Amino acid sequence: MDVNAAVAAAAAIAGVLTGVIAMLAFRFSEREQKRPTRSSLHTDAVLPPGVDTVLSVLRSSAVVLDEADAVVKASSAAYALGLVRGGKLAVEPMLQMARDTRRDGEIRQVELDLPRRGTGRGEALAVSARVAPLGSRLVLLLVEDLTEARRIEAVRRDFVANVSHELKTPVGALSLLSEAVMDASDDPEAVQRFAGRMQIEATRLTSLVQELIDLSRVQNDDPLEDAEPVRVDELVAEAVDRCRHQAGAKQITMAAGGTADLRVWGNRGQLAAALGNLVENAVNYSPARTRVGIAARSVNAPGGDHIEIAVTDQGIGISDKDKERIFERFYRVDPARSRATGGTGLGLAIVKHVAASHGGEVTVWSAEGQGSTFTLRLPEAGAARGAHQQPARETRAGGAGLDEEAGRSTPTSPESTAYETLPAPEVLP
């Protein structure tokens, strides 16, 4: 009997202990659930109401620091710029600004050049940092990336300087020649010679001003507002007709061909100017009694079918270092030759902008002594592809061909064709 009572008492004590332990565990769990987590402490529990929403819509990179300089909140842009690493602000000048603002409450702003993360090339990241107090303990840091704005400003300054220089050359020549004409008023032969020079300089000045207008137009206008299906055959014929006189003077044969009845989508005037610039360059930089070929074809691409218009010459070619810069404004591979041909250095820049604004691109293959091939690649108009496409025609274009598998230009012999599936070219005298 006593044994049974002892067992019952032990069981009762064990039950009481179990109940106490369970109650304590429940209370502890409840307390842990109520305790703020690190993430909640660093967002809604700490930031003033509405601040989190405002920071999420700002274009600037935003970082909020607490009184211990720990990052309470940071936008994804702040991480992308490398401002925040390991929960700390990684830029010492900004951190010092935050401490000073926390101490005296004054708003501070400074522009800094920071090393760009992961490049290893010493490129600087230009930023504008502004620090302001946020409540009684927090500090808000807003960082604006000025790198692109600085680059555009540098391009604008260079452009103005180049324009001033290019305009000054023919204007100065006209001034000197006019003085020479006045001094030689009693020498008809000298007057005629100087007048001819003045006409050349005036033509060069007119071309430069017109190309500046064209470049400004293609940069500012949206060509797709007035877009329409444009026949490639008509663009090629217009470009050939534009250069017929120059080609005839140098006995250069122009051969036009490729797939017939192709259409691209875009602004007819801008496309004609771009292709005309490519053909004109090919004629101007080709030796006498050579050939310039223009060929068009349709190619399949993941984003939609495209039209490639290749302009190939048998000129002196372009070196590798010059190929990287030929699409820059006012850049000339051979300045002396450009002066002789009246080149302004804006033609290829216009081609590049027209191609980009139409959703395409322009590429170049060239080898010194073998010639060059410029390829204008543009989206094909949807109505251009049909069941009645005409058979292809061949264009002979010495110096370069197109490697279809690699998607880039590769050298070929002068006897090879730009598009090997096309029959004989139509020669335009």
Tab-separated table of C-alpha atoms in Angstrom:
chain	number	residue	atom	x	y	z
A	1	MET	CA	0.000	0.000	0.000
A	2	ASP	CA	2.803	2.408	0.880
A	3	VAL	CA	4.563	1.560	-2.386
A	4	ASN	CA	1.483	2.453	-4.405
A	5	ALA	CA	1.162	5.770	-2.582
A	6	ALA	CA	4.794	6.586	-3.253
A	7	VAL	CA	4.412	5.817	-6.955
A	8	ALA	CA	1.299	7.998	-7.147
A	9	ALA	CA	3.055	10.847	-5.375
A	10	ALA	CA	6.057	10.593	-7.725
A	11	ALA	CA	3.740	10.629	-10.746
A	12	ALA	CA	1.946	13.705	-9.430
A	13	ILE	CA	5.239	15.507	-8.848
A	14	ALA	CA	6.434	14.590	-12.361
A	15	GLY	CA	3.196	15.873	-13.852
A	16	VAL	CA	3.525	19.155	-11.991
A	17	LEU	CA	7.132	19.578	-13.152
A	18	THR	CA	6.150	18.792	-16.744
A	19	GLY	CA	3.384	21.366	-16.598
A	20	VAL	CA	5.733	23.994	-15.179
A	21	ILE	CA	8.350	23.281	-17.851
A	22	ALA	CA	5.745	23.445	-20.612
A	23	MET	CA	4.415	26.754	-19.301
A	24	LEU	CA	7.925	28.229	-19.106
A	25	ALA	CA	8.712	27.056	-22.638
A	26	PHE	CA	5.479	28.613	-23.930
A	27	ARG	CA	6.245	31.924	-22.232
A	28	PHE	CA	9.794	31.924	-23.601
A	29	SER	CA	8.570	31.183	-27.119
A	30	GLU	CA	5.972	33.936	-26.886
A	31	ARG	CA	8.622	36.412	-25.702
A	32	GLU	CA	10.941	35.466	-28.579
A	33	GLN	CA	8.160	36.003	-31.075
A	34	LYS	CA	7.479	39.472	-29.685
A	35	ARG	CA	11.173	40.428	-29.700
A	36	PRO	CA	11.979	42.537	-32.819
A	37	THR	CA	14.181	40.830	-35.371
A	38	ARG	CA	17.243	42.423	-36.945
A	39	SER	CA	15.445	43.085	-40.200
A	40	SER	CA	12.431	44.662	-38.517
A	41	LEU	CA	14.712	46.702	-36.274
A	42	HIS	CA	16.448	48.038	-39.381
A	43	THR	CA	13.324	48.957	-41.308
A	44	ASP	CA	9.824	49.635	-40.042
A	45	ALA	CA	10.629	49.565	-36.327
A	46	VAL	CA	13.365	52.191	-36.712
A	47	LEU	CA	12.563	54.340	-39.745
A	48	PRO	CA	9.944	57.073	-39.292
A	49	PRO	CA	6.572	56.283	-40.858
A	50	GLY	CA	6.495	56.717	-44.635
A	51	VAL	CA	10.265	57.078	-45.043
A	52	ASP	CA	10.697	53.529	-46.339
A	53	THR	CA	8.114	54.163	-49.069
A	54	VAL	CA	9.711	57.452	-50.078
A	55	LEU	CA	13.180	55.911	-50.302
A	56	SER	CA	11.903	53.097	-52.501
A	57	VAL	CA	10.798	55.508	-55.248
A	58	LEU	CA	13.883	57.748	-55.274
A	59	ARG	CA	16.172	57.513	-58.309
A	60	SER	CA	19.182	58.303	-56.147
A	61	SER	CA	21.038	55.647	-54.191
A	62	ALA	CA	19.844	55.852	-50.577
A	63	VAL	CA	21.569	54.724	-47.371
A	64	VAL	CA	20.240	55.211	-43.807
A	65	LEU	CA	22.746	55.000	-40.942
A	66	ASP	CA	22.035	54.676	-37.209
A	67	GLU	CA	23.967	56.245	-34.354
A	68	ALA	CA	26.575	53.451	-34.506
A	69	ASP	CA	27.196	54.021	-38.259
A	70	ALA	CA	25.503	50.727	-39.047
A	71	VAL	CA	23.438	50.569	-42.232
A	72	VAL	CA	19.767	50.495	-41.293
A	73	LYS	CA	18.518	50.499	-44.879
A	74	ALA	CA	20.166	50.696	-48.278
A	75	SER	CA	18.707	50.673	-51.780
A	76	SER	CA	19.782	48.144	-54.364
A	77	ALA	CA	21.475	50.949	-56.317
A	78	ALA	CA	23.690	51.675	-53.295
A	79	TYR	CA	24.898	48.076	-53.304
A	80	ALA	CA	25.413	48.187	-57.073
A	81	LEU	CA	27.632	51.261	-56.757
A	82	GLY	CA	29.661	49.557	-54.033
A	83	LEU	CA	28.693	52.081	-51.336
A	84	VAL	CA	27.620	49.401	-48.831
A	85	ARG	CA	29.659	46.315	-47.981
A	86	GLY	CA	29.161	43.988	-45.039
A	87	GLY	CA	26.465	46.163	-43.494
A	88	LYS	CA	28.784	49.190	-43.377
A	89	LEU	CA	29.199	52.297	-45.493
A	90	ALA	CA	32.362	51.577	-47.488
A	91	VAL	CA	33.207	55.135	-48.576
A	92	GLU	CA	35.169	56.897	-45.844
A	93	PRO	CA	34.493	60.516	-46.959
A	94	MET	CA	30.745	59.829	-46.937
A	95	LEU	CA	30.991	58.152	-43.539
A	96	GLN	CA	32.787	61.176	-42.128
A	97	MET	CA	30.122	63.461	-43.585
A	98	ALA	CA	27.440	61.361	-41.887
A	99	ARG	CA	29.199	61.635	-38.514
A	100	ASP	CA	29.566	65.413	-38.843
A	101	THR	CA	25.887	65.772	-39.780
A	102	ARG	CA	24.825	63.597	-36.851
A	103	ARG	CA	26.859	65.808	-34.551
A	104	ASP	CA	25.665	69.259	-35.661
A	105	GLY	CA	22.544	68.528	-37.755
A	106	GLU	CA	23.772	70.424	-40.816
A	107	ILE	CA	23.069	69.221	-44.345
A	108	ARG	CA	26.232	68.561	-46.345
A	109	GLN	CA	26.899	67.899	-50.024
A	110	VAL	CA	30.062	66.970	-51.898
A	111	GLU	CA	31.097	65.554	-55.300
A	112	LEU	CA	33.512	62.624	-55.262
A	113	ASP	CA	35.359	60.446	-57.775
A	114	LEU	CA	35.217	56.842	-56.623
A	115	PRO	CA	37.028	53.803	-58.082
A	116	ARG	CA	34.675	51.665	-60.131
A	117	ARG	CA	34.183	48.212	-58.647
A	118	GLY	CA	35.554	45.234	-60.524
A	119	THR	CA	37.107	47.059	-63.490
A	120	GLY	CA	40.735	47.223	-62.419
A	121	ARG	CA	41.314	49.891	-65.096
A	122	GLY	CA	41.353	52.941	-62.847
A	123	GLU	CA	38.047	54.250	-64.206
A	124	ALA	CA	36.461	56.781	-61.871
A	125	LEU	CA	32.818	56.844	-60.827
A	126	ALA	CA	31.649	60.448	-60.436
A	127	VAL	CA	28.989	60.861	-57.728
A	128	SER	CA	27.291	63.637	-55.809
A	129	ALA	CA	26.628	62.786	-52.137
A	130	ARG	CA	24.166	64.654	-49.909
A	131	VAL	CA	23.797	63.915	-46.175
A	132	ALA	CA	20.900	65.084	-43.985
A	133	PRO	CA	19.616	64.184	-40.493
A	134	LEU	CA	16.611	61.848	-40.402
A	135	GLY	CA	14.881	62.115	-37.053
A	136	SER	CA	16.899	62.352	-33.851
A	137	ARG	CA	19.277	59.404	-34.356
A	138	LEU	CA	19.363	58.491	-38.026
A	139	VAL	CA	21.253	60.015	-40.958
A	140	LEU	CA	20.139	59.823	-44.591
A	141	LEU	CA	22.694	59.646	-47.403
A	142	LEU	CA	21.576	60.236	-51.003
A	143	VAL	CA	24.079	59.547	-53.793
A	144	GLU	CA	23.570	60.564	-57.420
A	145	ASP	CA	25.632	58.940	-60.177
A	146	LEU	CA	27.050	61.745	-62.348
A	147	THR	CA	29.295	59.565	-64.520
A	148	GLU	CA	27.081	59.603	-67.610
A	149	ALA	CA	26.350	63.314	-67.250
A	150	ARG	CA	30.074	64.042	-67.026
A	151	ARG	CA	30.732	61.920	-70.120
A	152	ILE	CA	28.017	63.695	-72.114
A	153	GLU	CA	29.365	67.062	-71.046
A	154	ALA	CA	32.875	66.067	-72.134
A	155	VAL	CA	31.529	64.909	-75.501
A	156	ARG	CA	29.679	68.204	-75.895
A	157	ARG	CA	32.806	70.223	-75.122
A	158	ASP	CA	34.852	68.193	-77.583
A	159	PHE	CA	32.162	68.558	-80.213
A	160	VAL	CA	32.049	72.352	-79.847
A	161	ALA	CA	35.843	72.551	-79.974
A	162	ASN	CA	35.985	70.357	-83.084
A	163	VAL	CA	33.219	72.300	-84.822
A	164	SER	CA	34.986	75.572	-84.081
A	165	HIS	CA	38.231	74.224	-85.508
A	166	GLU	CA	36.619	72.720	-88.599
A	167	LEU	CA	34.665	75.884	-89.365
A	168	LYS	CA	37.663	78.110	-88.781
A	169	THR	CA	39.747	76.342	-91.449
A	170	PRO	CA	37.582	77.066	-94.538
A	171	VAL	CA	36.500	80.471	-93.214
A	172	GLY	CA	40.128	81.476	-92.718
A	173	ALA	CA	41.021	80.173	-96.168
A	174	LEU	CA	38.205	82.205	-97.738
A	175	SER	CA	39.416	85.320	-95.949
A	176	LEU	CA	42.993	84.886	-97.171
A	177	LEU	CA	41.896	84.057	-100.710
A	178	SER	CA	39.651	87.113	-100.881
A	179	GLU	CA	42.612	89.290	-99.883
A	180	ALA	CA	44.696	87.589	-102.564
A	181	VAL	CA	42.015	88.319	-105.158
A	182	MET	CA	41.988	91.979	-104.184
A	183	ASP	CA	45.773	92.217	-104.411
A	184	ALA	CA	45.777	90.492	-107.830
A	185	SER	CA	42.941	92.519	-109.303
A	186	ASP	CA	45.113	93.464	-112.309
A	187	ASP	CA	46.099	89.811	-112.992
A	188	PRO	CA	43.113	87.945	-114.524
A	189	GLU	CA	44.889	84.593	-114.403
A	190	ALA	CA	45.637	84.919	-110.679
A	191	VAL	CA	42.103	86.093	-109.989
A	192	GLN	CA	40.721	83.037	-111.761
A	193	ARG	CA	43.037	80.718	-109.852
A	194	PHE	CA	42.157	82.247	-106.473
A	195	ALA	CA	38.464	82.273	-107.332
A	196	GLY	CA	38.633	78.540	-108.048
A	197	ARG	CA	40.236	77.946	-104.659
A	198	MET	CA	37.546	80.048	-103.021
A	199	GLN	CA	34.880	77.953	-104.678
A	200	ILE	CA	36.475	74.768	-103.319
A	201	GLU	CA	36.629	76.165	-99.769
A	202	ALA	CA	33.060	77.469	-100.016
A	203	THR	CA	31.885	74.021	-101.135
A	204	ARG	CA	33.727	72.416	-98.228
A	205	LEU	CA	32.160	74.882	-95.793
A	206	THR	CA	28.703	74.213	-97.215
A	207	SER	CA	29.209	70.458	-96.894
A	208	LEU	CA	30.379	70.815	-93.303
A	209	VAL	CA	27.395	72.955	-92.296
A	210	GLN	CA	24.974	70.577	-94.030
A	211	GLU	CA	26.460	67.535	-92.312
A	212	LEU	CA	26.289	69.307	-88.953
A	213	ILE	CA	22.606	69.936	-89.625
A	214	ASP	CA	22.115	66.301	-90.640
A	215	LEU	CA	23.907	65.035	-87.538
A	216	SER	CA	21.836	67.280	-85.284
A	217	ARG	CA	18.650	66.115	-86.985
A	218	VAL	CA	19.362	62.392	-86.649
A	219	GLN	CA	20.319	62.861	-82.986
A	220	ASN	CA	17.240	64.869	-82.017
A	221	ASP	CA	14.488	63.480	-84.238
A	222	ASP	CA	12.718	60.175	-83.763
A	223	PRO	CA	12.924	58.540	-87.214
A	224	LEU	CA	10.253	55.985	-86.367
A	225	GLU	CA	7.575	58.681	-86.041
A	226	ASP	CA	7.475	58.937	-89.842
A	227	ALA	CA	8.625	55.382	-90.508
A	228	GLU	CA	7.485	53.480	-93.563
A	229	PRO	CA	8.585	50.453	-95.582
A	230	VAL	CA	11.489	51.633	-97.743
A	231	ARG	CA	12.696	49.679	-100.771
A	232	VAL	CA	16.383	48.842	-100.505
A	233	ASP	CA	16.731	48.856	-104.314
A	234	GLU	CA	15.705	52.519	-104.368
A	235	LEU	CA	18.148	53.413	-101.589
A	236	VAL	CA	20.985	51.717	-103.464
A	237	ALA	CA	20.082	53.388	-106.766
A	238	GLU	CA	19.960	56.794	-105.081
A	239	ALA	CA	23.338	56.267	-103.379
A	240	VAL	CA	24.929	55.156	-106.657
A	241	ASP	CA	23.490	58.129	-108.532
A	242	ARG	CA	24.810	60.477	-105.835
A	243	CYS	CA	28.386	59.251	-106.398
A	244	ARG	CA	28.236	58.663	-110.159
A	245	HIS	CA	30.247	61.775	-111.037
A	246	GLN	CA	33.063	61.106	-108.523
A	247	ALA	CA	33.257	57.461	-109.582
A	248	GLY	CA	33.367	58.378	-113.283
A	249	ALA	CA	36.188	60.874	-112.704
A	250	LYS	CA	38.299	58.113	-111.115
A	251	GLN	CA	37.117	55.365	-113.527
A	252	ILE	CA	35.665	53.381	-110.620
A	253	THR	CA	33.103	50.742	-111.536
A	254	MET	CA	30.107	50.489	-109.203
A	255	ALA	CA	28.354	47.129	-109.063
A	256	ALA	CA	24.952	46.885	-107.363
A	257	GLY	CA	23.200	43.628	-106.626
A	258	GLY	CA	21.978	41.283	-103.950
A	259	THR	CA	18.503	40.018	-103.151
A	260	ALA	CA	15.836	42.060	-104.931
A	261	ASP	CA	12.624	43.584	-103.531
A	262	LEU	CA	13.814	43.944	-99.935
A	263	ARG	CA	12.316	46.562	-97.637
A	264	VAL	CA	13.483	48.075	-94.384
A	265	TRP	CA	11.405	49.943	-91.838
A	266	GLY	CA	12.403	53.536	-91.153
A	267	ASN	CA	12.761	57.131	-92.305
A	268	ARG	CA	13.539	57.207	-96.003
A	269	GLY	CA	15.553	60.443	-95.931
A	270	GLN	CA	17.823	59.345	-93.096
A	271	LEU	CA	18.383	55.882	-94.551
A	272	ALA	CA	19.270	57.359	-97.946
A	273	ALA	CA	21.741	59.742	-96.321
A	274	ALA	CA	23.389	56.938	-94.334
A	275	LEU	CA	23.832	54.590	-97.292
A	276	GLY	CA	24.919	57.509	-99.487
A	277	ASN	CA	27.659	58.369	-96.993
A	278	LEU	CA	28.968	54.791	-97.042
A	279	VAL	CA	29.068	54.653	-100.845
A	280	GLU	CA	30.621	58.120	-101.082
A	281	ASN	CA	33.366	57.131	-98.635
A	282	ALA	CA	34.043	53.956	-100.623
A	283	VAL	CA	34.466	55.974	-103.832
A	284	ASN	CA	36.561	58.727	-102.242
A	285	TYR	CA	38.984	56.300	-100.567
A	286	SER	CA	39.317	53.901	-103.516
A	287	PRO	CA	42.159	54.118	-106.033
A	288	ALA	CA	41.377	54.812	-109.671
A	289	ARG	CA	40.154	51.969	-111.905
A	290	THR	CA	38.903	49.808	-109.039
A	291	ARG	CA	35.459	48.505	-108.105
A	292	VAL	CA	32.912	49.417	-105.424
A	293	GLY	CA	30.198	46.878	-104.697
A	294	ILE	CA	26.828	47.349	-102.971
A	295	ALA	CA	24.866	44.227	-102.068
A	296	ALA	CA	21.793	43.586	-99.933
A	297	ARG	CA	20.392	40.421	-98.426
A	298	SER	CA	17.973	39.267	-95.730
A	299	VAL	CA	19.287	37.379	-92.703
A	300	ASN	CA	17.472	35.545	-89.942
A	301	ALA	CA	18.027	36.849	-86.414
A	302	PRO	CA	16.555	35.867	-83.016
A	303	GLY	CA	14.864	39.266	-82.616
A	304	GLY	CA	13.417	39.275	-86.139
A	305	ASP	CA	14.653	39.268	-89.713
A	306	HIS	CA	17.171	41.959	-90.690
A	307	ILE	CA	18.471	43.423	-93.933
A	308	GLU	CA	22.228	43.708	-94.426
A	309	ILE	CA	23.511	46.223	-96.971
A	310	ALA	CA	27.249	45.753	-97.571
A	311	VAL	CA	29.391	48.404	-99.267
A	312	THR	CA	32.779	47.002	-100.296
A	313	ASP	CA	35.757	48.776	-101.818
A	314	GLN	CA	39.274	47.854	-102.936
A	315	GLY	CA	40.968	50.758	-101.216
A	316	ILE	CA	43.957	51.016	-98.915
A	317	GLY	CA	42.098	49.559	-95.926
A	318	ILE	CA	41.926	50.681	-92.300
A	319	SER	CA	44.329	49.753	-89.519
A	320	ASP	CA	43.090	48.085	-86.322
A	321	LYS	CA	43.710	51.163	-84.176
A	322	ASP	CA	41.759	53.370	-86.576
A	323	LYS	CA	38.814	50.940	-86.800
A	324	GLU	CA	38.039	51.619	-83.140
A	325	ARG	CA	37.558	55.348	-83.797
A	326	ILE	CA	36.281	55.766	-87.339
A	327	PHE	CA	32.684	56.335	-86.163
A	328	GLU	CA	33.708	59.247	-83.919
A	329	ARG	CA	32.776	62.747	-85.015
A	330	PHE	CA	35.494	64.526	-87.012
A	331	TYR	CA	37.861	61.551	-86.836
A	332	ARG	CA	39.762	60.963	-90.070
A	333	VAL	CA	41.970	57.986	-90.855
A	334	ASP	CA	44.054	60.099	-93.237
A	335	PRO	CA	43.544	63.844	-92.625
A	336	ALA	CA	45.560	64.826	-95.708
A	337	ARG	CA	43.456	62.573	-97.940
A	338	SER	CA	40.266	63.879	-96.314
A	339	ARG	CA	41.249	67.436	-97.183
A	340	ALA	CA	41.889	66.387	-100.759
A	341	THR	CA	38.491	64.677	-101.039
A	342	GLY	CA	36.600	67.320	-99.064
A	343	GLY	CA	35.754	64.955	-96.198
A	344	THR	CA	34.403	66.462	-92.977
A	345	GLY	CA	34.778	63.492	-90.641
A	346	LEU	CA	31.028	63.440	-89.897
A	347	GLY	CA	29.770	60.969	-92.502
A	348	LEU	CA	30.322	57.767	-90.503
A	349	ALA	CA	29.061	59.407	-87.301
A	350	ILE	CA	25.793	60.133	-89.116
A	351	VAL	CA	25.637	56.517	-90.341
A	352	LYS	CA	26.129	55.228	-86.797
A	353	HIS	CA	23.359	57.417	-85.362
A	354	VAL	CA	20.922	56.547	-88.156
A	355	ALA	CA	21.547	52.820	-87.686
A	356	ALA	CA	21.140	53.026	-83.903
A	357	SER	CA	17.964	55.116	-84.061
A	358	HIS	CA	16.444	52.560	-86.455
A	359	GLY	CA	17.242	49.655	-84.134
A	360	GLY	CA	20.192	48.458	-86.207
A	361	GLU	CA	23.950	48.805	-86.326
A	362	VAL	CA	26.854	49.449	-88.668
A	363	THR	CA	29.990	47.295	-88.632
A	364	VAL	CA	33.247	47.340	-90.532
A	365	TRP	CA	35.706	44.755	-91.766
A	366	SER	CA	38.964	46.035	-93.163
A	367	ALA	CA	42.544	44.982	-93.730
A	368	GLU	CA	45.328	47.237	-94.855
A	369	GLY	CA	45.995	46.730	-98.540
A	370	GLN	CA	42.847	44.601	-99.030
A	371	GLY	CA	40.009	47.120	-98.844
A	372	SER	CA	37.059	47.592	-96.520
A	373	THR	CA	33.480	46.405	-96.143
A	374	PHE	CA	30.931	48.479	-94.228
A	375	THR	CA	27.736	46.606	-93.386
A	376	LEU	CA	24.541	48.460	-92.501
A	377	ARG	CA	22.189	46.139	-90.621
A	378	LEU	CA	18.548	47.248	-90.267
A	379	PRO	CA	15.242	45.610	-89.244
A	380	GLU	CA	13.286	44.259	-92.167
A	381	ALA	CA	9.803	45.643	-92.804
A	382	GLY	CA	7.135	43.049	-92.070
A	383	ALA	CA	5.547	43.465	-95.497
A	384	ALA	CA	8.825	42.847	-97.305
A	385	ARG	CA	8.859	39.083	-96.953
A	386	GLY	CA	6.468	37.308	-99.267
A	387	ALA	CA	6.129	34.424	-101.621
A	388	HIS	CA	7.151	36.460	-104.668
A	389	GLN	CA	10.765	37.311	-103.799
A	390	GLN	CA	12.827	37.616	-106.971
A	391	PRO	CA	15.906	35.484	-107.616
A	392	ALA	CA	19.090	36.895	-106.192
A	393	ARG	CA	21.695	38.792	-108.192
A	394	GLU	CA	25.391	38.632	-107.534
A	395	THR	CA	27.682	41.495	-106.591
A	396	ARG	CA	31.398	41.199	-106.976
A	397	ALA	CA	33.143	43.119	-104.239
A	398	GLY	CA	36.846	42.525	-103.908
A	399	GLY	CA	38.598	42.690	-100.593
A	400	ALA	CA	36.125	41.252	-98.113
A	401	GLY	CA	33.205	38.917	-97.732
A	402	LEU	CA	30.730	38.096	-95.000
A	403	ASP	CA	31.177	35.102	-92.744
A	404	GLU	CA	27.589	33.991	-92.113
A	405	GLU	CA	28.403	31.570	-89.306
A	406	ALA	CA	30.511	34.000	-87.320
A	407	GLY	CA	28.242	36.970	-88.027
A	408	ARG	CA	31.224	39.178	-88.862
A	409	SER	CA	33.252	40.164	-91.874
A	410	THR	CA	36.191	38.050	-92.926
A	411	PRO	CA	38.759	38.513	-95.676
A	412	THR	CA	38.330	36.906	-99.059
A	413	SER	CA	40.205	37.131	-102.295
A	414	PRO	CA	39.317	39.799	-104.893
A	415	GLU	CA	37.802	37.076	-107.068
A	416	SER	CA	35.313	35.987	-104.405
A	417	THR	CA	31.815	37.412	-104.126
A	418	ALA	CA	30.257	39.270	-101.208
A	419	TYR	CA	27.277	36.878	-101.278
A	420	GLU	CA	28.230	33.635	-102.939
A	421	THR	CA	24.647	32.526	-103.677
A	422	LEU	CA	23.960	35.431	-106.037
A	423	PRO	CA	24.459	35.331	-109.912
A	424	ALA	CA	26.415	38.180	-111.955
A	425	PRO	CA	26.262	41.839	-110.923
A	426	GLU	CA	24.486	44.670	-112.588
A	427	VAL	CA	27.247	47.123	-113.506
A	428	LEU	CA	26.309	50.768	-113.246
A	429	PRO	CA	28.585	52.993	-115.360
